Phi, psi and omega in degrees: 000136196264165178296325175265343168299302186299320168311305178310318197300309175306324188299291166345287149316311162320290204281358180280325187299317195277346188061022191255135179287144179223165158220150174236157161215128136287147204206116167238160208233152168274184172283353177248039190035039179247141191281156194240093193264131175237121161270113176233140192230114163260114188263008189087002170205299162275169167247136162260134177234143185236145167223115186219115172230048187239023193240157197258162190297343159271014175088009190261164192256148193219138180240010186214130181277156170294314162311003181089342171260163204277155173267145167239143179245108175239137185247103176223191175215132187217174209249345204216134163266099172268111179281047166326118168302326189267323178199079177348122185236167176232134193221164178076053188248162193286331176252340177243168176284306200189175183207152200239159169292000000 
């Protein structure tokens, strides 16, 4: 994790603590140079989580890769942010137990 990413996460965590709406997005690239998007959006009450590895190089959604593996879109709403010093995470989610930053 870069210093800029850590700074964005720290600011987001502070805004959640203060019940201020906020939004952060991280984009990573796969070995095929395709975008993997992770978003956290806080509306003052719940944290919306999105993980999207389904987009191809043209930005189109494509759920099955040439090798037969599947790309993933995961969405969730969570109630609690845990400010772990190593890896903060959100928990008390509707679909999954927790999601890491």
